[in-house]
Coordinates of C-alpha atoms in Angstrom, one line a residue:
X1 CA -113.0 77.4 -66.6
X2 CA -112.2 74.6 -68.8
X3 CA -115.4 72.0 -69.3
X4 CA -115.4 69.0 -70.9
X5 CA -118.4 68.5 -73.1
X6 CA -120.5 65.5 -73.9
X7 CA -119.8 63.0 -77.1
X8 CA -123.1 63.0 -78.4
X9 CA -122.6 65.0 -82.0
X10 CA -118.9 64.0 -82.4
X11 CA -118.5 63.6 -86.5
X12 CA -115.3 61.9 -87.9
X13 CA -113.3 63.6 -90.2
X14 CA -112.3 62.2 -93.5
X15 CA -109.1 62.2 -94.7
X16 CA -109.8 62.2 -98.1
X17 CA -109.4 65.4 -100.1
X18 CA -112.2 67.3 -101.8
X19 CA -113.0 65.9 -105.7
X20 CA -110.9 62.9 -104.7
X21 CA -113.5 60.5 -105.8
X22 CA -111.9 57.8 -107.3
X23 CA -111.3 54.6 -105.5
X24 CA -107.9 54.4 -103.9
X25 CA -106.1 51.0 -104.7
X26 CA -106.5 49.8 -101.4
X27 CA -110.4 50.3 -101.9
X28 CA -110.0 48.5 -105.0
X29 CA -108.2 45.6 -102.9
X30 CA -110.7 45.7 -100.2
X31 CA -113.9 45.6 -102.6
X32 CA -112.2 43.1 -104.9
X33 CA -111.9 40.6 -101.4
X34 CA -115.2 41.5 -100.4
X35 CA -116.8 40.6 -104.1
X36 CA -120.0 38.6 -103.6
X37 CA -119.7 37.5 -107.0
X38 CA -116.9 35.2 -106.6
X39 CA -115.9 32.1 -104.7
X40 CA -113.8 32.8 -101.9
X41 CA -110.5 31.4 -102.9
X42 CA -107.8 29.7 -99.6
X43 CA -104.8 31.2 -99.0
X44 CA -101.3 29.8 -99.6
X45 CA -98.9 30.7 -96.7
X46 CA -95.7 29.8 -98.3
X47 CA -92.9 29.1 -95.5
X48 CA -89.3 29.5 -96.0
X49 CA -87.2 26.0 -95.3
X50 CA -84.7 26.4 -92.7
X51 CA -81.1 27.2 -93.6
X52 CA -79.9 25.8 -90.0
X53 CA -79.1 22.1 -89.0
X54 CA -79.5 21.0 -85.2
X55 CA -77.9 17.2 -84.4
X56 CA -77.7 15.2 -81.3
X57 CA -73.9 14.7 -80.1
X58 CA -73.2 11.9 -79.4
X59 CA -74.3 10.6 -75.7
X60 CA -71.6 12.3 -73.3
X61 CA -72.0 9.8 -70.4
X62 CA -70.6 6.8 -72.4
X63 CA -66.7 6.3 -72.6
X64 CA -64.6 7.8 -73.6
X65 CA -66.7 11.2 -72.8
X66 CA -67.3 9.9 -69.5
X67 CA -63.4 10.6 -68.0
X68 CA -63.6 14.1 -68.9
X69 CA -66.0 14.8 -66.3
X70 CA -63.4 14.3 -63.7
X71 CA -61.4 17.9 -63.6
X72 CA -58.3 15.5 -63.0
X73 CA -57.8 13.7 -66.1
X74 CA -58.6 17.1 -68.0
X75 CA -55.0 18.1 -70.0
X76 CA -52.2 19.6 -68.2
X77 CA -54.6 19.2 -64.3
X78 CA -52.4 17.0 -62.5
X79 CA -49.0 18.2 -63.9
X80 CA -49.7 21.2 -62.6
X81 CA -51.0 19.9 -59.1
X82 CA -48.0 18.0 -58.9
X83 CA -45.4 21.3 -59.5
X84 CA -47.8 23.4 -57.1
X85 CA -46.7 20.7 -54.2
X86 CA -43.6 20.1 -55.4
X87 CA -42.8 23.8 -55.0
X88 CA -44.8 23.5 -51.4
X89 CA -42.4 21.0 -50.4
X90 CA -39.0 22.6 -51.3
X91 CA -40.1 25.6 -49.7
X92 CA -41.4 24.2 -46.3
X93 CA -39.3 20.8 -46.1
X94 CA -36.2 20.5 -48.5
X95 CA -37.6 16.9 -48.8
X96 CA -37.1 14.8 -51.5
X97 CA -40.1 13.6 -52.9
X98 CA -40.3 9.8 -53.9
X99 CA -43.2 9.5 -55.7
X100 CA -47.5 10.5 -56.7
X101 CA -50.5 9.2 -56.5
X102 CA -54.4 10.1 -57.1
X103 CA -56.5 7.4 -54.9
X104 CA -59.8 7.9 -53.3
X105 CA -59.9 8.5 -49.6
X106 CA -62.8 6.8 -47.4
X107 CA -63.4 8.3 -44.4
X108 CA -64.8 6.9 -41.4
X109 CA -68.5 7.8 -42.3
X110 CA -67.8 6.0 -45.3
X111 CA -67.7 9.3 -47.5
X112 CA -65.4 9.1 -50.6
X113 CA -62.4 12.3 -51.1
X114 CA -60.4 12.9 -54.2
X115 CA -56.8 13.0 -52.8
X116 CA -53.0 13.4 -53.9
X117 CA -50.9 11.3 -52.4
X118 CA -46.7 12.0 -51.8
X119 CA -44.2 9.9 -49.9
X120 CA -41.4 11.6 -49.0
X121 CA -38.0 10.3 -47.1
X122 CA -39.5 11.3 -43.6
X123 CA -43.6 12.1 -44.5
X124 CA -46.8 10.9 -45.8
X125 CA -48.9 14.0 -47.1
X126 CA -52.6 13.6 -47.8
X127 CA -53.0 16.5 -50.0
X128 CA -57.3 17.8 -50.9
X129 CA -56.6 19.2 -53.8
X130 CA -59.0 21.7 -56.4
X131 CA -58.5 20.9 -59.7
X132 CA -61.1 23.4 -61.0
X133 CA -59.2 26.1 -59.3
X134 CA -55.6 24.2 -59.2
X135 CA -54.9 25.4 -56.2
X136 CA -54.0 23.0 -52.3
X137 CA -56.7 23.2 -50.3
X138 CA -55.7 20.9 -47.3
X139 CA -52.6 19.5 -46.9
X140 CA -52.6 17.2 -43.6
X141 CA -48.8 16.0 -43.0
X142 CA -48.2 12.4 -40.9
X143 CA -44.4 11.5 -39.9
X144 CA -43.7 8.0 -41.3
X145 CA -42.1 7.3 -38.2
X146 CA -45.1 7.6 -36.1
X147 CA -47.0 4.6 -38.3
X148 CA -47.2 1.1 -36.8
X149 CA -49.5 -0.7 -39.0
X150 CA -50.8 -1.0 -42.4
X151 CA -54.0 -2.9 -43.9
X152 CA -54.9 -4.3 -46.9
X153 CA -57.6 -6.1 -47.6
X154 CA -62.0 -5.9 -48.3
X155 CA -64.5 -3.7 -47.2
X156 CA -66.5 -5.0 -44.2
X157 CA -69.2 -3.3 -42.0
X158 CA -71.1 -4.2 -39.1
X159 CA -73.5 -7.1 -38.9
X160 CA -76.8 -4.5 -38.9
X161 CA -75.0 -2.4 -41.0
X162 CA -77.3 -1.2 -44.3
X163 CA -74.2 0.5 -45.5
X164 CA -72.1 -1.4 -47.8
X165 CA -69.0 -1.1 -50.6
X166 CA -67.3 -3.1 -52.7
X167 CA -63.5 -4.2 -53.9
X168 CA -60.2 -3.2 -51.6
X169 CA -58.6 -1.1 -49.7
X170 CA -55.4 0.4 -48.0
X171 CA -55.6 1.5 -44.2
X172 CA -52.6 3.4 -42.5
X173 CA -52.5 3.5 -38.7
X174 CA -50.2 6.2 -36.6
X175 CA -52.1 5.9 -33.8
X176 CA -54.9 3.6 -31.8
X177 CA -58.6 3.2 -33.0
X178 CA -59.2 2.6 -29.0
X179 CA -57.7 5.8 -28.0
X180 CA -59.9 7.9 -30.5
X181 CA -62.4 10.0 -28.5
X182 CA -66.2 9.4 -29.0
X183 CA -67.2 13.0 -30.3
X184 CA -64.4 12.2 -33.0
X185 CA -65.8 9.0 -34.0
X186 CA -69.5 9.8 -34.4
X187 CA -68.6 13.2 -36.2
X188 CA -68.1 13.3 -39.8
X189 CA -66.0 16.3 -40.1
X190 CA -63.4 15.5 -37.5
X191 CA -59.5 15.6 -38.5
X192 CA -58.5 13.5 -35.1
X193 CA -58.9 10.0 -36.7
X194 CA -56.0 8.4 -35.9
X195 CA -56.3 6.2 -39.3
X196 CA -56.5 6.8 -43.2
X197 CA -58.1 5.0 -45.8
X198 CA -57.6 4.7 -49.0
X199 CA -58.8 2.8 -52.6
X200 CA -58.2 3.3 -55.9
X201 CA -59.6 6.0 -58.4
X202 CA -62.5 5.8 -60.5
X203 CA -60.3 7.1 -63.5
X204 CA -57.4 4.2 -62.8
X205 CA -58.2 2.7 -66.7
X206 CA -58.3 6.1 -68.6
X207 CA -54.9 6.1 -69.5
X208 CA -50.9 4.7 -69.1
X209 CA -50.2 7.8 -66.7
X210 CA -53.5 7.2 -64.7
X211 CA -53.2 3.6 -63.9
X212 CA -49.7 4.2 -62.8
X213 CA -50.7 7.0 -60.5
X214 CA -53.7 5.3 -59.1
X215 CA -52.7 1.3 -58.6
X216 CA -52.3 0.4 -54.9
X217 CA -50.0 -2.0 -55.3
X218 CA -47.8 0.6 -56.9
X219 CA -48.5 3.3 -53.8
X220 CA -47.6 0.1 -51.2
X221 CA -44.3 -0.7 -53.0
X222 CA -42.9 3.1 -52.7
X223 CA -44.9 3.5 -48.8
X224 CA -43.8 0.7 -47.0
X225 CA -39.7 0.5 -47.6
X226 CA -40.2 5.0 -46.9
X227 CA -41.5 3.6 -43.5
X228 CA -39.2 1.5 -42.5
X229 CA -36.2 3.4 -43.6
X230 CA -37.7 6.2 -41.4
X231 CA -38.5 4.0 -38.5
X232 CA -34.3 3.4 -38.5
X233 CA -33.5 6.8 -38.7
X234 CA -35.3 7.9 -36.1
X235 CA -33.8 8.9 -32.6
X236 CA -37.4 9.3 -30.7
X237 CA -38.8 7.3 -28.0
X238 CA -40.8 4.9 -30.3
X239 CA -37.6 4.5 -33.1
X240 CA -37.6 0.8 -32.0
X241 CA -40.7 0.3 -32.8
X242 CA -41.6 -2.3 -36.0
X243 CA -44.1 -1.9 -39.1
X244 CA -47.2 -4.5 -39.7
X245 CA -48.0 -5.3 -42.5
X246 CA -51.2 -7.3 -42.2
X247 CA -53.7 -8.7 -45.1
X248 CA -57.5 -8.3 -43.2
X249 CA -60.5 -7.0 -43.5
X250 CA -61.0 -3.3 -43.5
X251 CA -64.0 -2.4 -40.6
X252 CA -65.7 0.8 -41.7
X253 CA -68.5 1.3 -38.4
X254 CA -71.4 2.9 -40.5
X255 CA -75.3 1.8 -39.6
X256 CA -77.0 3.5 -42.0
X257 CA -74.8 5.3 -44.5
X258 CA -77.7 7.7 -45.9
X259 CA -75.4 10.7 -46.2
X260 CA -72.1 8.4 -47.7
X261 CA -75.0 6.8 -49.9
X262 CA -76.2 10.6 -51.1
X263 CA -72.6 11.8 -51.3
X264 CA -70.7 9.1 -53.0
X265 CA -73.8 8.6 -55.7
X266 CA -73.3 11.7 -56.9
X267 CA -69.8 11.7 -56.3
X268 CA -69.2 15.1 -54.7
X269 CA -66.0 14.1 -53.2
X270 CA -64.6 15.2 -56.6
X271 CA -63.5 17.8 -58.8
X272 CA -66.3 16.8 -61.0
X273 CA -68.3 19.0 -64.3
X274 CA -72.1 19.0 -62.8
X275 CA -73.5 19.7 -65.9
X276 CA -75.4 22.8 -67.5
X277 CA -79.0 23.4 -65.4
X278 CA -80.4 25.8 -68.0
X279 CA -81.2 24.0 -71.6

């Protein structure tokens, strides 16, 4: 039977070999520390300077760093948005395109929406567009024939509105605001508006190519002749029908706007670089 027995009597074993009786230079150390004789002395921890060099770069939320947090301005983004629909187009349509444009889209909850813009001889296309993946991801196609009425002029809201915007904007009818259904006008998701409305992008003054692209002066001049010319070619019901082009105030029917005030302050309408969360 195996037993374990008690402590008591345990004796340590010394390492040190018979005869070895001289002091072993760490006994020297140790008595030489421990020397009553003598004042103890401080110690000097000597630190090695650093051979590494850390700077602050320069703030990157003041121009120009600023414009590169919007994917579309980053080199070579909208070229290659523009070939993606341009190949979209020849392959669906055989339509000639007449022209580009980056604008921000403002929905009826007063949400802002990065959008490409192309006017082609017979269509408007409204394109939502990735450009951190460059790929289409909606593409929502209106006949030109079917407009009847464009708007330009400032943002208003309701008198007990608390939602509000600033500057101009560009509204495009192909239908009636009265004949939109209830459910489509109190939800914010709904594609059965029967209106679009845009104003110009944030990034309009970063360069040559961007003002061009986003100007709505420059997206009227190209839209409304398009409109006409399809409103004369066309053989429907409504082909005698005539454009507006009227200067008013642009009604957006928000009350509150806490979600377009959440989503437009931190601008996630767009292809936008959030930031690193770890540090």
């Amino acid at each position: 039977m195996l037993t374990i027995g008690s402590f008591e009597g345990f004796q340590g074993v010394s390492l040190k070999q018979e005869g070895d009786d001289q002091p072993s230079e760490t006994d020297h150390l140790s008595m030489e520390e421990e020397d009553p004789g003598k004042d103890p002395m401080p110690r000097q921890i000597s630190r090695q300077s650093s051979v590494t060099e850390s700077t602050l770069y320069p703030n990157p939320y003041h121009q120009p760093y600023i414009s590169r947090k919007y994917f579309a301005t980053r080199p070579g983004a909208i070229e290659t948005a523009m070939e993606d629909l341009k190949g979209h187009v020849a392959e669906t349509s055989g339509e000639t395109i007449q022209g580009f444009w980056l604008l921000t889209k403002i929905d009826h909850w007063n949400n802002e929406q990065e959008r490409i813009l192309l006017v082609t001889e017979k269509t408007l296309l409204i394109c939502k567009y990735d450009f951190i993946m460059l790929s289409c991801v909606q593409l929502q196609r209106i006949p030109l024939s079917a407009v009847n009425r464009i708007c330009l002029g400032n943002f208003t809201f309701p008198g007990m509105s608390l939602d509000k915007r600033q500057g101009e904007g560009l509204r495009i009818y192909w239908g009636s605001p009265e004949e939109q259904s209830l459910l489509s006008r109190w939800n914010p998701w709904s594609t059965e508006v029967p209106y679009a409305t845009f104003t110009e992008h944030p990034m309009k003054y970063t360069s040559e190519k961007f003002l061009e692209m986003c100007k709505l002066s420059g997206f009227m001049s190209k839209l409304v002749p398009a409109i006409q010319n399809a409103h004369k070619n066309s053989t429907g019901s409504g082909s005698r029908k005539k454009l507006m082009v009227l200067t008013e105030p642009i009604l957006i029917e928000t009350y509150t706007g806490l979600m377009s005030f959440i989503g437009n302050r931190n601008k996630l309408g767009y292809s936008l670089a959030r930031g690193s969360i770890g540090f």
